[in-house]
Amino acid sequence: QVQLVQSGAEVKKPGASVKVSCKASGYTFTSYDINWVRQATGQGLEWMGWMNPNSGNTGYAQKFQGRVTMTRNTSISTAYMELSSLRSEDTAVYYCARGLRDIVVVVAEYYYYYYMDVWGKGTTVTVSS
Amino acid sequence: EIVLTQSPGTLSLSPGERATLSCRASQSVSSSYLAWYQQKPGQAPRLLIYGASSRATGIPDRFSGSGSGTDFTLTISRLEPEDFAVYYCQQYGSSGGFTFGPGTKVDIK
């Protein structure tokens, strides 16, 4: 079945970096984007960025520009999200999610869809001195 | 950047009742880029609706989505015990990024 398996919990000190992995199975890894979304305890969902595993192209939320790097290793169908210069506010659960882009043609009109259809279970990152 | 506002913040209902959740955008959103997710405590979000009104695979037909422009609605026709959760709307914008609404919690009255 299609699934995304994330790496285990991390505890980091302020100023350090963390790298979270997301291993895909059950589908062709290079055919779908990988998005990263985080959620602080008791808070809502915050989108961090996307990566195209085929090209390696990325797009980051402005808030994380300069601090986040999304990469992949296609030989093992794994995506990575690295966040640097960690601070206490980065304590959160980090999710990877498959991004599905679709185009539907209805009576010669093109409809473009993009949504996250499969999610990993999340990786807890705790930043504490 | 488009801001999504969800209302109410909390909806207290009984099983069997109808739930109507609202998602309002600060400017017009393409319907095809509007999605709804359900999240239960300790779990990852689950896709319910994409393209404003299309149910994702395996989603019961008691869930329906509607709307266009700046106003979108998620309706749960008859609440089942497993439907009590937090619901988020999400849009994909022209700037190439996603934004989520703050969520609506549906809890048991």
PDB file of C-alpha atoms in Angstrom:
ATOM      1  CA  GLN A   1       0.000   0.000   0.000  1.00  0.00           C
ATOM      2  CA  VAL A   2       1.045   3.589  -0.478  1.00  0.00           C
ATOM      3  CA  GLN A   3       2.794   4.898   2.602  1.00  0.00           C
ATOM      4  CA  LEU A   4       5.300   7.396   3.877  1.00  0.00           C
ATOM      5  CA  VAL A   5       7.466   6.295   6.791  1.00  0.00           C
ATOM      6  CA  GLN A   6       9.221   9.020   8.740  1.00  0.00           C
ATOM      7  CA  SER A   7      12.301   8.900  10.928  1.00  0.00           C
ATOM      8  CA  GLY A   8      12.141   8.892  14.710  1.00  0.00           C
ATOM      9  CA  ALA A   9      11.872  11.660  17.250  1.00  0.00           C
ATOM     10  CA  GLU A  10      14.725  14.131  17.665  1.00  0.00           C
ATOM     11  CA  VAL A  11      15.888  16.338  20.506  1.00  0.00           C
ATOM     12  CA  LYS A  12      18.115  19.242  19.538  1.00  0.00           C
ATOM     13  CA  LYS A  13      19.726  22.213  21.207  1.00  0.00           C
ATOM     14  CA  PRO A  14      19.010  25.781  20.080  1.00  0.00           C
ATOM     15  CA  GLY A  15      21.172  26.729  17.126  1.00  0.00           C
ATOM     16  CA  ALA A  16      21.556  23.169  15.900  1.00  0.00           C
ATOM     17  CA  SER A  17      20.101  21.586  12.752  1.00  0.00           C
ATOM     18  CA  VAL A  18      17.754  18.652  12.323  1.00  0.00           C
ATOM     19  CA  LYS A  19      17.254  16.397   9.303  1.00  0.00           C
ATOM     20  CA  VAL A  20      14.034  14.395   9.045  1.00  0.00           C
ATOM     21  CA  SER A  21      13.569  11.616   6.517  1.00  0.00           C
ATOM     22  CA  CYS A  22      10.471  10.366   4.749  1.00  0.00           C
ATOM     23  CA  LYS A  23      10.652   7.016   2.933  1.00  0.00           C
ATOM     24  CA  ALA A  24       8.031   6.376   0.272  1.00  0.00           C
ATOM     25  CA  SER A  25       6.716   2.975  -0.745  1.00  0.00           C
ATOM     26  CA  GLY A  26       3.880   1.548  -2.802  1.00  0.00           C
ATOM     27  CA  TYR A  27       4.158   4.085  -5.628  1.00  0.00           C
ATOM     28  CA  THR A  28       6.679   5.641  -7.994  1.00  0.00           C
ATOM     29  CA  PHE A  29       8.556   8.082  -5.796  1.00  0.00           C
ATOM     30  CA  THR A  30       9.526  10.430  -8.612  1.00  0.00           C
ATOM     31  CA  SER A  31       5.967  10.869  -9.863  1.00  0.00           C
ATOM     32  CA  TYR A  32       4.620  12.942  -6.975  1.00  0.00           C
ATOM     33  CA  ASP A  33       5.792  15.923  -4.953  1.00  0.00           C
ATOM     34  CA  ILE A  34       6.668  15.695  -1.295  1.00  0.00           C
ATOM     35  CA  ASN A  35       5.418  18.489   0.953  1.00  0.00           C
ATOM     36  CA  TRP A  36       6.435  19.205   4.524  1.00  0.00           C
ATOM     37  CA  VAL A  37       3.955  20.496   7.087  1.00  0.00           C
ATOM     38  CA  ARG A  38       4.552  21.121  10.771  1.00  0.00           C
ATOM     39  CA  GLN A  39       2.301  21.417  13.802  1.00  0.00           C
ATOM     40  CA  ALA A  40       3.237  22.797  17.192  1.00  0.00           C
ATOM     41  CA  THR A  41       1.461  21.267  20.172  1.00  0.00           C
ATOM     42  CA  GLY A  42      -2.160  22.349  20.267  1.00  0.00           C
ATOM     43  CA  GLN A  43      -1.731  24.506  17.170  1.00  0.00           C
ATOM     44  CA  GLY A  44      -2.759  24.328  13.531  1.00  0.00           C
ATOM     45  CA  LEU A  45      -0.992  23.088  10.427  1.00  0.00           C
ATOM     46  CA  GLU A  46       1.805  25.135   8.867  1.00  0.00           C
ATOM     47  CA  TRP A  47       3.091  24.402   5.362  1.00  0.00           C
ATOM     48  CA  MET A  48       6.871  24.595   5.006  1.00  0.00           C
ATOM     49  CA  GLY A  49       7.562  23.750   1.385  1.00  0.00           C
ATOM     50  CA  TRP A  50       7.472  21.230  -1.436  1.00  0.00           C
ATOM     51  CA  MET A  51       9.961  19.253  -3.468  1.00  0.00           C
ATOM     52  CA  ASN A  52       9.683  17.521  -6.819  1.00  0.00           C
ATOM     53  CA  PRO A  53      11.627  14.256  -6.346  1.00  0.00           C
ATOM     54  CA  ASN A  54      12.142  13.860 -10.077  1.00  0.00           C
ATOM     55  CA  SER A  55      13.807  17.200 -10.758  1.00  0.00           C
ATOM     56  CA  GLY A  56      14.848  18.122  -7.246  1.00  0.00           C
ATOM     57  CA  ASN A  57      13.090  21.456  -7.661  1.00  0.00           C
ATOM     58  CA  THR A  58      11.832  22.994  -4.453  1.00  0.00           C
ATOM     59  CA  GLY A  59       9.547  25.754  -3.234  1.00  0.00           C
ATOM     60  CA  TYR A  60       9.714  27.054   0.315  1.00  0.00           C
ATOM     61  CA  ALA A  61       7.331  29.117   2.406  1.00  0.00           C
ATOM     62  CA  GLN A  62       8.746  32.595   2.863  1.00  0.00           C
ATOM     63  CA  LYS A  63       8.901  32.104   6.619  1.00  0.00           C
ATOM     64  CA  PHE A  64      11.437  29.295   6.224  1.00  0.00           C
ATOM     65  CA  GLN A  65      13.505  30.642   3.328  1.00  0.00           C
ATOM     66  CA  GLY A  66      17.190  30.406   4.185  1.00  0.00           C
ATOM     67  CA  ARG A  67      16.634  27.936   7.030  1.00  0.00           C
ATOM     68  CA  VAL A  68      15.051  24.924   5.336  1.00  0.00           C
ATOM     69  CA  THR A  69      16.486  22.590   2.723  1.00  0.00           C
ATOM     70  CA  MET A  70      14.522  19.788   1.063  1.00  0.00           C
ATOM     71  CA  THR A  71      16.423  17.058  -0.757  1.00  0.00           C
ATOM     72  CA  ARG A  72      15.930  13.489  -1.897  1.00  0.00           C
ATOM     73  CA  ASN A  73      17.696  10.234  -2.677  1.00  0.00           C
ATOM     74  CA  THR A  74      15.769   8.607  -5.487  1.00  0.00           C
ATOM     75  CA  SER A  75      17.693   5.323  -5.210  1.00  0.00           C
ATOM     76  CA  ILE A  76      16.046   4.680  -1.858  1.00  0.00           C
ATOM     77  CA  SER A  77      12.809   6.635  -2.453  1.00  0.00           C
ATOM     78  CA  THR A  78      13.486   8.932   0.462  1.00  0.00           C
ATOM     79  CA  ALA A  79      12.920  12.645   0.936  1.00  0.00           C
ATOM     80  CA  TYR A  80      14.638  14.788   3.531  1.00  0.00           C
ATOM     81  CA  MET A  81      13.848  18.047   5.269  1.00  0.00           C
ATOM     82  CA  GLU A  82      16.649  19.843   7.066  1.00  0.00           C
ATOM     83  CA  LEU A  83      15.914  22.819   9.299  1.00  0.00           C
ATOM     84  CA  SER A  84      18.806  24.862  10.632  1.00  0.00           C
ATOM     85  CA  SER A  85      19.350  27.470  13.348  1.00  0.00           C
ATOM     86  CA  LEU A  86      16.739  25.782  15.503  1.00  0.00           C
ATOM     87  CA  ARG A  87      14.942  27.720  18.200  1.00  0.00           C
ATOM     88  CA  SER A  88      12.406  26.691  20.803  1.00  0.00           C
ATOM     89  CA  GLU A  89       9.555  27.805  18.542  1.00  0.00           C
ATOM     90  CA  ASP A  90      10.542  25.062  16.087  1.00  0.00           C
ATOM     91  CA  THR A  91       9.413  22.406  18.572  1.00  0.00           C
ATOM     92  CA  ALA A  92       6.666  20.623  16.661  1.00  0.00           C
ATOM     93  CA  VAL A  93       5.559  17.495  14.855  1.00  0.00           C
ATOM     94  CA  TYR A  94       6.856  17.518  11.288  1.00  0.00           C
ATOM     95  CA  TYR A  95       4.841  15.690   8.628  1.00  0.00           C
ATOM     96  CA  CYS A  96       5.722  14.757   5.086  1.00  0.00           C
ATOM     97  CA  ALA A  97       2.812  14.465   2.679  1.00  0.00           C
ATOM     98  CA  ARG A  98       2.547  13.343  -0.921  1.00  0.00           C
ATOM     99  CA  GLY A  99       1.458  16.147  -3.201  1.00  0.00           C
ATOM    100  CA  LEU A 100      -0.793  15.065  -6.019  1.00  0.00           C
ATOM    101  CA  ARG A 101      -1.030  17.332  -9.067  1.00  0.00           C
ATOM    102  CA  ASP A 102      -3.814  16.517 -11.485  1.00  0.00           C
ATOM    103  CA  ILE A 103      -5.342  18.005 -14.601  1.00  0.00           C
ATOM    104  CA  VAL A 104      -8.917  17.253 -15.593  1.00  0.00           C
ATOM    105  CA  VAL A 105     -10.337  18.333 -18.932  1.00  0.00           C
ATOM    106  CA  VAL A 106     -14.065  18.985 -19.024  1.00  0.00           C
ATOM    107  CA  VAL A 107     -15.555  20.152 -22.308  1.00  0.00           C
ATOM    108  CA  ALA A 108     -12.235  21.639 -23.434  1.00  0.00           C
ATOM    109  CA  GLU A 109     -11.711  23.446 -20.114  1.00  0.00           C
ATOM    110  CA  TYR A 110      -8.673  22.565 -18.030  1.00  0.00           C
ATOM    111  CA  TYR A 111      -8.980  22.175 -14.254  1.00  0.00           C
ATOM    112  CA  TYR A 112      -5.782  21.981 -12.212  1.00  0.00           C
ATOM    113  CA  TYR A 113      -5.772  20.229  -8.857  1.00  0.00           C
ATOM    114  CA  TYR A 114      -3.098  20.022  -6.171  1.00  0.00           C
ATOM    115  CA  TYR A 115      -3.613  18.446  -2.762  1.00  0.00           C
ATOM    116  CA  MET A 116      -1.916  16.200  -0.210  1.00  0.00           C
ATOM    117  CA  ASP A 117      -3.364  12.717  -0.379  1.00  0.00           C
ATOM    118  CA  VAL A 118      -1.007  10.570   1.713  1.00  0.00           C
ATOM    119  CA  TRP A 119       0.662  11.642   4.962  1.00  0.00           C
ATOM    120  CA  GLY A 120       3.431  10.256   7.104  1.00  0.00           C
ATOM    121  CA  LYS A 121       2.746   9.698  10.800  1.00  0.00           C
ATOM    122  CA  GLY A 122       4.925  12.615  11.822  1.00  0.00           C
ATOM    123  CA  THR A 123       8.277  13.171  13.504  1.00  0.00           C
ATOM    124  CA  THR A 124       8.465  15.005  16.807  1.00  0.00           C
ATOM    125  CA  VAL A 125      11.296  17.509  16.988  1.00  0.00           C
ATOM    126  CA  THR A 126      11.995  19.042  20.373  1.00  0.00           C
ATOM    127  CA  VAL A 127      14.316  22.033  20.675  1.00  0.00           C
ATOM    128  CA  SER A 128      15.512  22.558  24.214  1.00  0.00           C
ATOM    129  CA  SER A 129      18.650  23.631  25.994  1.00  0.00           C
TER     130      SER A 129
ATOM    131  CA  GLU B   1      -0.877  35.958   0.666  1.00  0.00           C
ATOM    132  CA  ILE B   2      -4.361  34.490   0.946  1.00  0.00           C
ATOM    133  CA  VAL B   3      -5.612  34.066   4.510  1.00  0.00           C
ATOM    134  CA  LEU B   4      -8.179  31.391   5.316  1.00  0.00           C
ATOM    135  CA  THR B   5     -10.605  31.915   8.188  1.00  0.00           C
ATOM    136  CA  GLN B   6     -12.658  29.034   9.559  1.00  0.00           C
ATOM    137  CA  SER B   7     -15.823  29.261  11.600  1.00  0.00           C
ATOM    138  CA  PRO B   8     -16.939  28.400  14.089  1.00  0.00           C
ATOM    139  CA  GLY B   9     -13.816  27.675  16.092  1.00  0.00           C
ATOM    140  CA  THR B  10     -15.632  24.915  17.932  1.00  0.00           C
ATOM    141  CA  LEU B  11     -18.850  23.155  17.014  1.00  0.00           C
ATOM    142  CA  SER B  12     -20.576  21.148  19.744  1.00  0.00           C
ATOM    143  CA  LEU B  13     -23.020  18.631  18.330  1.00  0.00           C
ATOM    144  CA  SER B  14     -24.520  15.236  19.074  1.00  0.00           C
ATOM    145  CA  PRO B  15     -24.108  12.076  16.992  1.00  0.00           C
ATOM    146  CA  GLY B  16     -26.642  12.019  14.192  1.00  0.00           C
ATOM    147  CA  GLU B  17     -26.744  15.793  13.852  1.00  0.00           C
ATOM    148  CA  ARG B  18     -25.644  17.756  10.801  1.00  0.00           C
ATOM    149  CA  ALA B  19     -22.396  19.720  10.914  1.00  0.00           C
ATOM    150  CA  THR B  20     -21.759  22.741   8.721  1.00  0.00           C
ATOM    151  CA  LEU B  21     -18.225  24.129   8.705  1.00  0.00           C
ATOM    152  CA  SER B  22     -17.237  27.328   6.955  1.00  0.00           C
ATOM    153  CA  CYS B  23     -13.968  28.372   5.324  1.00  0.00           C
ATOM    154  CA  ARG B  24     -13.612  31.918   4.063  1.00  0.00           C
ATOM    155  CA  ALA B  25     -10.685  33.226   1.985  1.00  0.00           C
ATOM    156  CA  SER B  26      -9.345  36.783   2.067  1.00  0.00           C
ATOM    157  CA  GLN B  27      -9.486  36.819  -1.732  1.00  0.00           C
ATOM    158  CA  SER B  28     -10.899  34.575  -4.420  1.00  0.00           C
ATOM    159  CA  VAL B  29      -9.515  31.041  -4.516  1.00  0.00           C
ATOM    160  CA  SER B  30      -9.646  28.598  -7.394  1.00  0.00           C
ATOM    161  CA  SER B  31     -12.114  25.902  -6.360  1.00  0.00           C
ATOM    162  CA  SER B  32      -9.884  23.211  -7.777  1.00  0.00           C
ATOM    163  CA  TYR B  33      -7.209  24.167  -5.265  1.00  0.00           C
ATOM    164  CA  LEU B  34      -9.404  24.028  -2.143  1.00  0.00           C
ATOM    165  CA  ALA B  35      -9.171  20.941   0.077  1.00  0.00           C
ATOM    166  CA  TRP B  36     -10.445  19.783   3.463  1.00  0.00           C
ATOM    167  CA  TYR B  37      -8.631  17.554   5.963  1.00  0.00           C
ATOM    168  CA  GLN B  38      -9.686  15.780   9.140  1.00  0.00           C
ATOM    169  CA  GLN B  39      -7.299  15.336  12.047  1.00  0.00           C
ATOM    170  CA  LYS B  40      -7.835  13.259  15.159  1.00  0.00           C
ATOM    171  CA  PRO B  41      -5.682  13.579  18.298  1.00  0.00           C
ATOM    172  CA  GLY B  42      -2.257  12.023  17.858  1.00  0.00           C
ATOM    173  CA  GLN B  43      -2.836  11.302  14.178  1.00  0.00           C
ATOM    174  CA  ALA B  44      -1.746  12.819  10.910  1.00  0.00           C
ATOM    175  CA  PRO B  45      -4.296  14.780   8.886  1.00  0.00           C
ATOM    176  CA  ARG B  46      -6.422  12.811   6.427  1.00  0.00           C
ATOM    177  CA  LEU B  47      -7.620  14.149   3.083  1.00  0.00           C
ATOM    178  CA  LEU B  48     -11.425  14.343   2.912  1.00  0.00           C
ATOM    179  CA  ILE B  49     -12.276  16.657   0.023  1.00  0.00           C
ATOM    180  CA  TYR B  50     -10.275  18.066  -2.870  1.00  0.00           C
ATOM    181  CA  GLY B  51     -11.288  20.437  -5.624  1.00  0.00           C
ATOM    182  CA  ALA B  52     -13.794  21.939  -3.160  1.00  0.00           C
ATOM    183  CA  SER B  53     -16.338  19.146  -3.713  1.00  0.00           C
ATOM    184  CA  SER B  54     -14.687  15.858  -4.709  1.00  0.00           C
ATOM    185  CA  ARG B  55     -14.469  13.198  -2.035  1.00  0.00           C
ATOM    186  CA  ALA B  56     -11.124  11.482  -1.613  1.00  0.00           C
ATOM    187  CA  THR B  57     -10.866   7.726  -1.964  1.00  0.00           C
ATOM    188  CA  GLY B  58     -12.637   5.866   0.836  1.00  0.00           C
ATOM    189  CA  ILE B  59     -14.376   8.916   2.307  1.00  0.00           C
ATOM    190  CA  PRO B  60     -18.034   8.227   3.239  1.00  0.00           C
ATOM    191  CA  ASP B  61     -20.700  10.098   1.343  1.00  0.00           C
ATOM    192  CA  ARG B  62     -21.938  11.812   4.514  1.00  0.00           C
ATOM    193  CA  PHE B  63     -19.036  14.214   3.882  1.00  0.00           C
ATOM    194  CA  SER B  64     -19.615  16.813   1.194  1.00  0.00           C
ATOM    195  CA  GLY B  65     -17.933  20.016   0.124  1.00  0.00           C
ATOM    196  CA  SER B  66     -19.263  23.022  -1.725  1.00  0.00           C
ATOM    197  CA  GLY B  67     -18.545  26.628  -2.480  1.00  0.00           C
ATOM    198  CA  SER B  68     -16.599  28.898  -4.772  1.00  0.00           C
ATOM    199  CA  GLY B  69     -14.772  32.192  -4.817  1.00  0.00           C
ATOM    200  CA  THR B  70     -14.163  33.122  -1.191  1.00  0.00           C
ATOM    201  CA  ASP B  71     -16.725  30.967   0.614  1.00  0.00           C
ATOM    202  CA  PHE B  72     -16.491  27.219   1.036  1.00  0.00           C
ATOM    203  CA  THR B  73     -18.400  24.754   3.193  1.00  0.00           C
ATOM    204  CA  LEU B  74     -17.794  21.266   4.512  1.00  0.00           C
ATOM    205  CA  THR B  75     -20.967  19.448   5.527  1.00  0.00           C
ATOM    206  CA  ILE B  76     -21.226  16.248   7.504  1.00  0.00           C
ATOM    207  CA  SER B  77     -24.784  15.109   7.008  1.00  0.00           C
ATOM    208  CA  ARG B  78     -25.107  12.848  10.080  1.00  0.00           C
ATOM    209  CA  LEU B  79     -22.299  12.822  12.588  1.00  0.00           C
ATOM    210  CA  GLU B  80     -20.869   9.434  13.488  1.00  0.00           C
ATOM    211  CA  PRO B  81     -18.830   8.962  16.683  1.00  0.00           C
ATOM    212  CA  GLU B  82     -15.624   8.760  14.641  1.00  0.00           C
ATOM    213  CA  ASP B  83     -16.271  12.170  13.024  1.00  0.00           C
ATOM    214  CA  PHE B  84     -15.483  14.167  16.152  1.00  0.00           C
ATOM    215  CA  ALA B  85     -12.172  15.738  15.217  1.00  0.00           C
ATOM    216  CA  VAL B  86     -10.545  18.934  13.949  1.00  0.00           C
ATOM    217  CA  TYR B  87     -11.170  19.955  10.347  1.00  0.00           C
ATOM    218  CA  TYR B  88      -8.849  22.149   8.293  1.00  0.00           C
ATOM    219  CA  CYS B  89      -9.399  23.807   4.962  1.00  0.00           C
ATOM    220  CA  GLN B  90      -6.383  24.378   2.719  1.00  0.00           C
ATOM    221  CA  GLN B  91      -5.743  26.274  -0.469  1.00  0.00           C
ATOM    222  CA  TYR B  92      -2.942  26.182  -3.020  1.00  0.00           C
ATOM    223  CA  GLY B  93      -2.158  29.667  -4.236  1.00  0.00           C
ATOM    224  CA  SER B  94      -0.772  31.312  -7.338  1.00  0.00           C
ATOM    225  CA  SER B  95       2.457  32.019  -5.471  1.00  0.00           C
ATOM    226  CA  GLY B  96       3.100  28.286  -5.460  1.00  0.00           C
ATOM    227  CA  GLY B  97       2.425  27.565  -1.817  1.00  0.00           C
ATOM    228  CA  PHE B  98      -0.229  26.176   0.486  1.00  0.00           C
ATOM    229  CA  THR B  99      -2.040  27.861   3.333  1.00  0.00           C
ATOM    230  CA  PHE B 100      -4.237  26.228   5.949  1.00  0.00           C
ATOM    231  CA  GLY B 101      -7.118  27.628   7.895  1.00  0.00           C
ATOM    232  CA  PRO B 102      -6.889  27.611  11.707  1.00  0.00           C
ATOM    233  CA  GLY B 103      -9.272  24.662  11.991  1.00  0.00           C
ATOM    234  CA  THR B 104     -12.726  23.899  13.375  1.00  0.00           C
ATOM    235  CA  LYS B 105     -13.036  21.458  16.241  1.00  0.00           C
ATOM    236  CA  VAL B 106     -16.165  19.332  16.179  1.00  0.00           C
ATOM    237  CA  ASP B 107     -16.769  17.958  19.640  1.00  0.00           C
ATOM    238  CA  ILE B 108     -19.471  15.965  21.356  1.00  0.00           C
ATOM    239  CA  LYS B 109     -22.227  17.980  22.977  1.00  0.00           C
TER     240      LYS B 109
END
